[in-house]
mmCIF file of C-alpha atoms and ligand atoms in Angstrom:
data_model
loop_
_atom_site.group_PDB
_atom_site.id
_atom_site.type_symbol
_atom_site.label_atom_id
_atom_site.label_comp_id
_atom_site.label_asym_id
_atom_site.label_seq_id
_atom_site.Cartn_x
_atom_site.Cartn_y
_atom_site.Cartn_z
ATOM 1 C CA UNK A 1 -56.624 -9.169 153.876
ATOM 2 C CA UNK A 2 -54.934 -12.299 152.770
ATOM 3 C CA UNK A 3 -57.182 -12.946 149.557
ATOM 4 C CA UNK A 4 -55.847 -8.505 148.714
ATOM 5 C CA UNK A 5 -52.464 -9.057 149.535
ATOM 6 C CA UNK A 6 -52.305 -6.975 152.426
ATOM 7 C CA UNK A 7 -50.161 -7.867 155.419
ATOM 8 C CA UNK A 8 -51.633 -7.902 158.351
ATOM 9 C CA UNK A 9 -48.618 -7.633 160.532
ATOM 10 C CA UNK A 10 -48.334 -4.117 158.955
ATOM 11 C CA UNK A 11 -51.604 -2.849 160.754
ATOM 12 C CA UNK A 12 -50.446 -0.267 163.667
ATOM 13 C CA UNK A 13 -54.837 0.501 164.412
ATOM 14 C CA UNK A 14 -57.667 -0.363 164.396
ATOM 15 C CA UNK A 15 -61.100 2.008 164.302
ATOM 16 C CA UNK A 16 -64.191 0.454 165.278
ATOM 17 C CA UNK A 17 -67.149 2.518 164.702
ATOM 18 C CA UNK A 18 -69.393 0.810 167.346
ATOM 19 C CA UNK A 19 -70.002 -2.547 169.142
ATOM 20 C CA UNK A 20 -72.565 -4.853 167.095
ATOM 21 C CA UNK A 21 -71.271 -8.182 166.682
ATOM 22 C CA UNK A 22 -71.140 -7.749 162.523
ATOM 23 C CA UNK A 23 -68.319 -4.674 163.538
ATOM 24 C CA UNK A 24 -66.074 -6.689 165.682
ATOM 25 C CA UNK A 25 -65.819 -9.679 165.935
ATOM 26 C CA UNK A 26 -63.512 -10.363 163.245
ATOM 27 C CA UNK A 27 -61.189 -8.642 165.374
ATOM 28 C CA UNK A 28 -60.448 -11.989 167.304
ATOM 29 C CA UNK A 29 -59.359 -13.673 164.483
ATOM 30 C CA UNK A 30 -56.901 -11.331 163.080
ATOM 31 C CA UNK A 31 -55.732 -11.050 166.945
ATOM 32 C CA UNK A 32 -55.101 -14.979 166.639
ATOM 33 C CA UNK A 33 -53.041 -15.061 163.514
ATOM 34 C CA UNK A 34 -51.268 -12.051 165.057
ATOM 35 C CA UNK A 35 -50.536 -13.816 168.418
ATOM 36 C CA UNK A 36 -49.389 -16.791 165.706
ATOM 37 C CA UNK A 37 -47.102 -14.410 163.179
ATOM 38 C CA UNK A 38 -45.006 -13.266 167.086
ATOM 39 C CA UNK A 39 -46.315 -9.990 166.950
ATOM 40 C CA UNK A 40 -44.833 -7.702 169.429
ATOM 41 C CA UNK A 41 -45.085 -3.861 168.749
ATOM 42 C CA UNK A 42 -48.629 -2.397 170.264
ATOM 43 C CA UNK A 43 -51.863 -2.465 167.928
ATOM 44 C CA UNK A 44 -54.065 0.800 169.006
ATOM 45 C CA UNK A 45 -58.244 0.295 168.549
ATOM 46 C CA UNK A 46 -60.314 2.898 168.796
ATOM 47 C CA UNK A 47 -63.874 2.803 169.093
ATOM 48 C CA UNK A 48 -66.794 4.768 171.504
ATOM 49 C CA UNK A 49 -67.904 4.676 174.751
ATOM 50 C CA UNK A 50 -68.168 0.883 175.628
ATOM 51 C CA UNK A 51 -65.818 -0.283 173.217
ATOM 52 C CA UNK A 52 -62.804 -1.163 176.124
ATOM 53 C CA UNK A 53 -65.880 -2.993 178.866
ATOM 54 C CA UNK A 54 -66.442 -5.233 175.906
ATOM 55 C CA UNK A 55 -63.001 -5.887 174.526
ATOM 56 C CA UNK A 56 -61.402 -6.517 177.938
ATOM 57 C CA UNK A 57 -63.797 -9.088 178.253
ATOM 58 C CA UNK A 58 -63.363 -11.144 175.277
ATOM 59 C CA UNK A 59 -59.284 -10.525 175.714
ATOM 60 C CA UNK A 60 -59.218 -11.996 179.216
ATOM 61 C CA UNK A 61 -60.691 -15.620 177.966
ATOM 62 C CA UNK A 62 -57.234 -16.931 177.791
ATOM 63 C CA UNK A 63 -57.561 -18.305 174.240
ATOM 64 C CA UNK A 64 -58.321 -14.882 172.948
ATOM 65 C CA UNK A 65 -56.152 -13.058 174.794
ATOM 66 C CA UNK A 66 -52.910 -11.248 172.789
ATOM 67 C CA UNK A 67 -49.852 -11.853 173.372
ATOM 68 C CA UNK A 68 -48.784 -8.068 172.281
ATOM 69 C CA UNK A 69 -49.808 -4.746 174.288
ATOM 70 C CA UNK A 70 -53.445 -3.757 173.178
ATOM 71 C CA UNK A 71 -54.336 0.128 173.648
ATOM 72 C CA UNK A 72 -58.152 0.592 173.859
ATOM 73 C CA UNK A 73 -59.120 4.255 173.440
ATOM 74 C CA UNK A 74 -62.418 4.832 173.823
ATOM 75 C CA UNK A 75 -63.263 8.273 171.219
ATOM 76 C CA UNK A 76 -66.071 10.729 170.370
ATOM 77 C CA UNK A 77 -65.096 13.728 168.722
ATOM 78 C CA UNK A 78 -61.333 13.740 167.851
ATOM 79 C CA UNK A 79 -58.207 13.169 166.248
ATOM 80 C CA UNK A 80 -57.688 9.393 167.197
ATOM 81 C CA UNK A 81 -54.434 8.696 164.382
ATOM 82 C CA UNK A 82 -51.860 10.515 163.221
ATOM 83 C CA UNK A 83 -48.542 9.157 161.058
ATOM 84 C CA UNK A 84 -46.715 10.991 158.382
ATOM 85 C CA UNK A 85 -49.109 9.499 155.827
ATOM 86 C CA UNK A 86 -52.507 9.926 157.167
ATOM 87 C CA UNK A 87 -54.382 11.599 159.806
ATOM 88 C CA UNK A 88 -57.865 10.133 161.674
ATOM 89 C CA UNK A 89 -60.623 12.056 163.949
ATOM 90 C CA UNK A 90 -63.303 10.695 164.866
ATOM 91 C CA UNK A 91 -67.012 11.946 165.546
ATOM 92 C CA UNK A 92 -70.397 10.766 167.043
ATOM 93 C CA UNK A 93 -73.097 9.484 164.721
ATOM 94 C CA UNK A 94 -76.477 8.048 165.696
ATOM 95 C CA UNK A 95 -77.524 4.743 165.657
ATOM 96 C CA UNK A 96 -78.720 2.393 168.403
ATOM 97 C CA UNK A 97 -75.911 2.123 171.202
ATOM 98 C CA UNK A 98 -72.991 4.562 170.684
ATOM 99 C CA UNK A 99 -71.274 4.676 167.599
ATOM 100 C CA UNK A 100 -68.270 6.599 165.738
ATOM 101 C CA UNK A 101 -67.351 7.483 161.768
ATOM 102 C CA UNK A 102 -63.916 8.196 161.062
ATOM 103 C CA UNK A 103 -62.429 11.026 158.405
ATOM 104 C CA UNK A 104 -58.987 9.783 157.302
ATOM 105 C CA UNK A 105 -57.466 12.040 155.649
ATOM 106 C CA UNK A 106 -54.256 12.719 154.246
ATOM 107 C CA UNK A 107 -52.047 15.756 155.231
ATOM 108 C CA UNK A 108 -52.012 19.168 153.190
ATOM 109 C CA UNK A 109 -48.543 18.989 151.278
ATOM 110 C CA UNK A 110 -47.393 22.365 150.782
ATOM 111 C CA UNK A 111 -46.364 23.330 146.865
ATOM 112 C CA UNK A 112 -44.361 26.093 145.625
ATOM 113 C CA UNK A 113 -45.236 28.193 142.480
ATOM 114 C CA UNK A 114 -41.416 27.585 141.303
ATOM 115 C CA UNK A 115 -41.980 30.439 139.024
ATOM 116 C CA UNK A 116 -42.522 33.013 141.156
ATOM 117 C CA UNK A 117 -40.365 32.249 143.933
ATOM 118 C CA UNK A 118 -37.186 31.750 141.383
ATOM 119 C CA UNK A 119 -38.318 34.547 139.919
ATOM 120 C CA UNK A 120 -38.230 36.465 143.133
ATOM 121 C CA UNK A 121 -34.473 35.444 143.106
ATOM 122 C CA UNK A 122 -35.090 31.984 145.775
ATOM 123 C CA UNK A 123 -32.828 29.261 144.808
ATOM 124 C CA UNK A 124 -31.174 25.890 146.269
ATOM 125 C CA UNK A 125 -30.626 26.275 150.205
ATOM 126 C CA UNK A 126 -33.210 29.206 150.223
ATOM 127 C CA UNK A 127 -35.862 26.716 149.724
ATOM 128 C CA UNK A 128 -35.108 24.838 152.745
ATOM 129 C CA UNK A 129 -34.912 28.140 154.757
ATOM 130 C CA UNK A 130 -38.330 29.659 153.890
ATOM 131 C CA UNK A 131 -40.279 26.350 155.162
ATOM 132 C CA UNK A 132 -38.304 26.349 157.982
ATOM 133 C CA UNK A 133 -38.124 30.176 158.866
ATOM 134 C CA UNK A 134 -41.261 30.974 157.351
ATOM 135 C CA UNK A 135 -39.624 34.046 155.099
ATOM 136 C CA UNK A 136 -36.036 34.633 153.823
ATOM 137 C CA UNK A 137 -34.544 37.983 152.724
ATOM 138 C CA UNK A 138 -33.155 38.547 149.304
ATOM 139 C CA UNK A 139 -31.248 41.626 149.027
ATOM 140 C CA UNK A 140 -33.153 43.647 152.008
ATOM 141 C CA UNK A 141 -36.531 42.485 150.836
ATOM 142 C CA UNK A 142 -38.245 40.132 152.833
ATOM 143 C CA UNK A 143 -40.203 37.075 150.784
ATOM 144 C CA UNK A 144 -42.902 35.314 153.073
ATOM 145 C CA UNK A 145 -43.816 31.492 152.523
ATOM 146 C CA UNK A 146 -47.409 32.198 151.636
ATOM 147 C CA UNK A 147 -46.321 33.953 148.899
ATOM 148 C CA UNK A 148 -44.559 31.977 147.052
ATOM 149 C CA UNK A 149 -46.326 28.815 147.934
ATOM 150 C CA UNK A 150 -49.780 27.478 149.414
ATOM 151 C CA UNK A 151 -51.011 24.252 151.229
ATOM 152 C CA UNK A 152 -52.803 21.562 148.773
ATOM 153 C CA UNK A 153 -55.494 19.664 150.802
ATOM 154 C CA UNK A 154 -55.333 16.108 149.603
ATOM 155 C CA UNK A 155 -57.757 12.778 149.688
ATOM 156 C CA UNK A 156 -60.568 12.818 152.091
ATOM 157 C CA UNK A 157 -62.281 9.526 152.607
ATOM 158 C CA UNK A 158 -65.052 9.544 155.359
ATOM 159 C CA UNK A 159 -66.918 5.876 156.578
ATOM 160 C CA UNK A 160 -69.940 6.710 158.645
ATOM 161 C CA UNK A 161 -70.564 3.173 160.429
ATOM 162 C CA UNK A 162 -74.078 2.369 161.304
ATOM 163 C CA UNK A 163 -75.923 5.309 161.322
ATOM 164 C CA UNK A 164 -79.112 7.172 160.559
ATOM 165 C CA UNK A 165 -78.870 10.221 157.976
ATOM 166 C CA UNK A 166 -77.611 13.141 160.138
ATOM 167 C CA UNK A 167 -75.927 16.681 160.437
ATOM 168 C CA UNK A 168 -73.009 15.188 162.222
ATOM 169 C CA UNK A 169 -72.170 12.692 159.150
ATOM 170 C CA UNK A 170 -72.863 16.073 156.887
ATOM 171 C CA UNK A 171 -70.224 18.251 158.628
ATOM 172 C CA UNK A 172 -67.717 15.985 158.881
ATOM 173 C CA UNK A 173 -68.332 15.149 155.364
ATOM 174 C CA UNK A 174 -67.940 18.719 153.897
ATOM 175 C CA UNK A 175 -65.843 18.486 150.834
ATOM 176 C CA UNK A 176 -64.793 14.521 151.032
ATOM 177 C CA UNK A 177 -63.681 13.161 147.940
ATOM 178 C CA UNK A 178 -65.735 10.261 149.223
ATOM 179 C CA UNK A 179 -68.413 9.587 151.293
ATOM 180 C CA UNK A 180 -68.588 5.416 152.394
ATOM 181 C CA UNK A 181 -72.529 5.302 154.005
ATOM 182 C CA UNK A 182 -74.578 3.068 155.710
ATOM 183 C CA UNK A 183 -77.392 2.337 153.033
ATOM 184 C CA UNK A 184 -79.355 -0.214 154.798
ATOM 185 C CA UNK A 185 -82.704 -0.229 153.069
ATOM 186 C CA UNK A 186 -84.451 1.125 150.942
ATOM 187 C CA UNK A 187 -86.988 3.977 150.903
ATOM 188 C CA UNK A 188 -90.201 1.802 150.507
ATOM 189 C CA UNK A 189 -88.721 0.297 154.042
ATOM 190 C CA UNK A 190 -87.724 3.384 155.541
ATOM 191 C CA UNK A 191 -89.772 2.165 158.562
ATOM 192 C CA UNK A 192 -87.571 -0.544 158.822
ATOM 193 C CA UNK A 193 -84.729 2.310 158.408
ATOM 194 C CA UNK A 194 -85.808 4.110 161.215
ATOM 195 C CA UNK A 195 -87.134 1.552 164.098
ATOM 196 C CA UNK A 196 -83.104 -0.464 163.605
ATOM 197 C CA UNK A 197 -81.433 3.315 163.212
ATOM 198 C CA UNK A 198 -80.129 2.728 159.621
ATOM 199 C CA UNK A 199 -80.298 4.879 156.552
ATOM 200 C CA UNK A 200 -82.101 4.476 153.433
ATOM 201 C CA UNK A 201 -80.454 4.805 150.125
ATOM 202 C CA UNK A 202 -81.849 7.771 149.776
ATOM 203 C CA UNK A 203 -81.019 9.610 153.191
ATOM 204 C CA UNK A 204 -77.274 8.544 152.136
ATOM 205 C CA UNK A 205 -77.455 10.145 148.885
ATOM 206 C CA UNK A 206 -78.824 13.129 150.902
ATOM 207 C CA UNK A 207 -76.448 13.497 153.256
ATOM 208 C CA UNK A 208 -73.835 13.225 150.605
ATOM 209 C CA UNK A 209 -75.563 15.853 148.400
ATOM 210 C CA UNK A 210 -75.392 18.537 151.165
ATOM 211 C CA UNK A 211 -72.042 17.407 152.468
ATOM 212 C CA UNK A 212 -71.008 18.424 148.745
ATOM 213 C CA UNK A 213 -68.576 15.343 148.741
ATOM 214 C CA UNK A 214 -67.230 13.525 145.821
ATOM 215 C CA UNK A 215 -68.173 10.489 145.552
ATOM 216 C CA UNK A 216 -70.425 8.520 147.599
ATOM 217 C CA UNK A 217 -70.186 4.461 148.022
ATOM 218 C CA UNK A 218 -73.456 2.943 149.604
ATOM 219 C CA UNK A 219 -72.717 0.138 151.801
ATOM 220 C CA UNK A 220 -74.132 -2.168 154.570
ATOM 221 C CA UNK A 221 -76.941 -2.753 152.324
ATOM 222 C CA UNK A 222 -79.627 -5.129 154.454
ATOM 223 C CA UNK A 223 -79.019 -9.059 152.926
ATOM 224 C CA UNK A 224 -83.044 -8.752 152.594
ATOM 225 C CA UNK A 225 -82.155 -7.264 149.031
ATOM 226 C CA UNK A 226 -80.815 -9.821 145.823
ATOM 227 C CA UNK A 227 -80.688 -7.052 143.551
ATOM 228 C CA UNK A 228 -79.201 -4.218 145.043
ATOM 229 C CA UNK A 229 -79.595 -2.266 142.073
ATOM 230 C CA UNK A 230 -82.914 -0.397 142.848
ATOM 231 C CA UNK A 231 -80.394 1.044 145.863
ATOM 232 C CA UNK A 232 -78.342 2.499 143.432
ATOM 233 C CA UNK A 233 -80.802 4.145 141.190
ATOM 234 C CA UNK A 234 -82.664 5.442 144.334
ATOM 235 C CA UNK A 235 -79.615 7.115 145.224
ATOM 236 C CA UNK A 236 -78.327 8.168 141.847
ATOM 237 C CA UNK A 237 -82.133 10.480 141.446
ATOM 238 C CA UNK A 238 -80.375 12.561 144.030
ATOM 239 C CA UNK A 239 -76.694 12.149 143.960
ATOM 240 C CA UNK A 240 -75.866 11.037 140.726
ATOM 241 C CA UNK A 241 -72.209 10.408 141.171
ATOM 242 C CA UNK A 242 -72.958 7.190 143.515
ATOM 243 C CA UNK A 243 -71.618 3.610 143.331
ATOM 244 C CA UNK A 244 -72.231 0.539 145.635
ATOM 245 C CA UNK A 245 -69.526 -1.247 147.648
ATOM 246 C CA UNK A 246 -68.081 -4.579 147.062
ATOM 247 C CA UNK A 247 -65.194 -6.285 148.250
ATOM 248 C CA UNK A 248 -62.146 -6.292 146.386
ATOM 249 C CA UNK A 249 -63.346 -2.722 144.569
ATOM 250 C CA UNK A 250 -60.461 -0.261 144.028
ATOM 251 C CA UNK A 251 -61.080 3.314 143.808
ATOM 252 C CA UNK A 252 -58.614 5.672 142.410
ATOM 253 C CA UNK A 253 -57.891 9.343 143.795
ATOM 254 C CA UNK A 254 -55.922 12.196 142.972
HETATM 255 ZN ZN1 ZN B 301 -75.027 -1.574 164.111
HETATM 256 ZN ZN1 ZN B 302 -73.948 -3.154 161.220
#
């Protein structure tokens, strides 16, 4: 966050998607430099069924412990964040003690077809009144919101944690305008895939090809690989719009 530029006083939550030590434990740290930087407004973390034994654990050593109120909320399927600029839910996924994804998502803005409604005679305050009200009246006739305007879903982003390919990741994936997935292995070590409850490269590209999503961004890919490019062509045969993650990478949406 430091090397990006990104302040981490700023963070209000944090969504863990399941408790192996390579999803958490940087959480202490940051928790540190918070406790250093006089944090005092609550930080919320999510995570699944476990998450709060675990956590209340490490927080009552008294060197780890914050000096801010933690809220631990322990989530399967459901909206876990909401602020004016983005909305979270969680659901289940499968993998080898219980684990979460997360769909962030940011709220449906609603636009008007200025043509039509001006040229239905709506003008200045009128505006104002329909969202409000729902429908104004112009001259005895009665103009209804959806009418004149309509909701405009925005960016989807959906990170599936540790996982195995499954339906849940594909329904909560419908439509995403991308797909972040575990990619663990390849398909030549698919046994590998399925005895630690990872996916392959394929099986991501799968679930993203039925999910109909955007994009899809393969990560967690297993250190055992130098060149993770066979990954990538493995799942660009099925899903051709595929890239691998990397830190630092910047993606631009809508
Ligand atoms: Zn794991
Ligand atoms: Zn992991």
């Amino acid at each position: 966050m430091m090397k990006y530029g990104i302040s981490y006083g700023k963070v209000r939550a944090i969504f863990l998607s399941h408790m192996h030590s390579d999803h958490f434990l940087g959480l202490f740290g940051l928790v540190a430099s918070l406790n250093m930087a006089g944090r005092a407004e609550p930080l919320l973390i999510t995570g699944p069924k476990g998450t709060k034994e675990i956590l209340d654990q490490v927080f009552s050593v008294r060197a780890l412990a914050p000096l801010f109120p933690i809220v631990i909320k322990e989530v399967g399927e459901e909206e876990v964040y909401k602020d004016k600029f983005v909305e979270v839910r969680s659901f289940k996924v499968k993998h080898g003690t219980p684990a979460v994804g997360y769909v962030v998502q940011q709220p449906a803005v609603r636009k008007f077809d200025e043509k039509k409604a001006k040229g239905l005679g709506i003008k200045g305050e009128m505006f104002t009144q329909i969202q409000k009200e729902g429908s104004v009246s112009i001259n005895g006739k009665t103009i209804k919101l959806e009418d004149v305007s309509r909701l405009e879903t925005r960016n989807k982003i959906v990170y599936t944690g540790d996982t195995v390919p499954c339906d849940e990741v594909v329904n909560a994936s419908r439509g995403a305008d991308l797909l972040v997935h575990d990619a663990a292995f390849l398909q030549e070590h698919e046994e590998m895939a399925i005895d630690k409850k990872h996916s392959t490269a394929a099986g991501a590209a799968q679930d993203a090809k039925k999910a109909g999503v955007k994009k899809l961004l393969l990560t967690h890919i297993s250190n055992r690989y130098d060149d993770r490019k066979p990954l990538l062509q493995e799942a660009r045969a099925i899903f051709p719009a595929t890239e691998l993650a990397d830190e630092g990478m910047e993606l631009y949406f809508k």
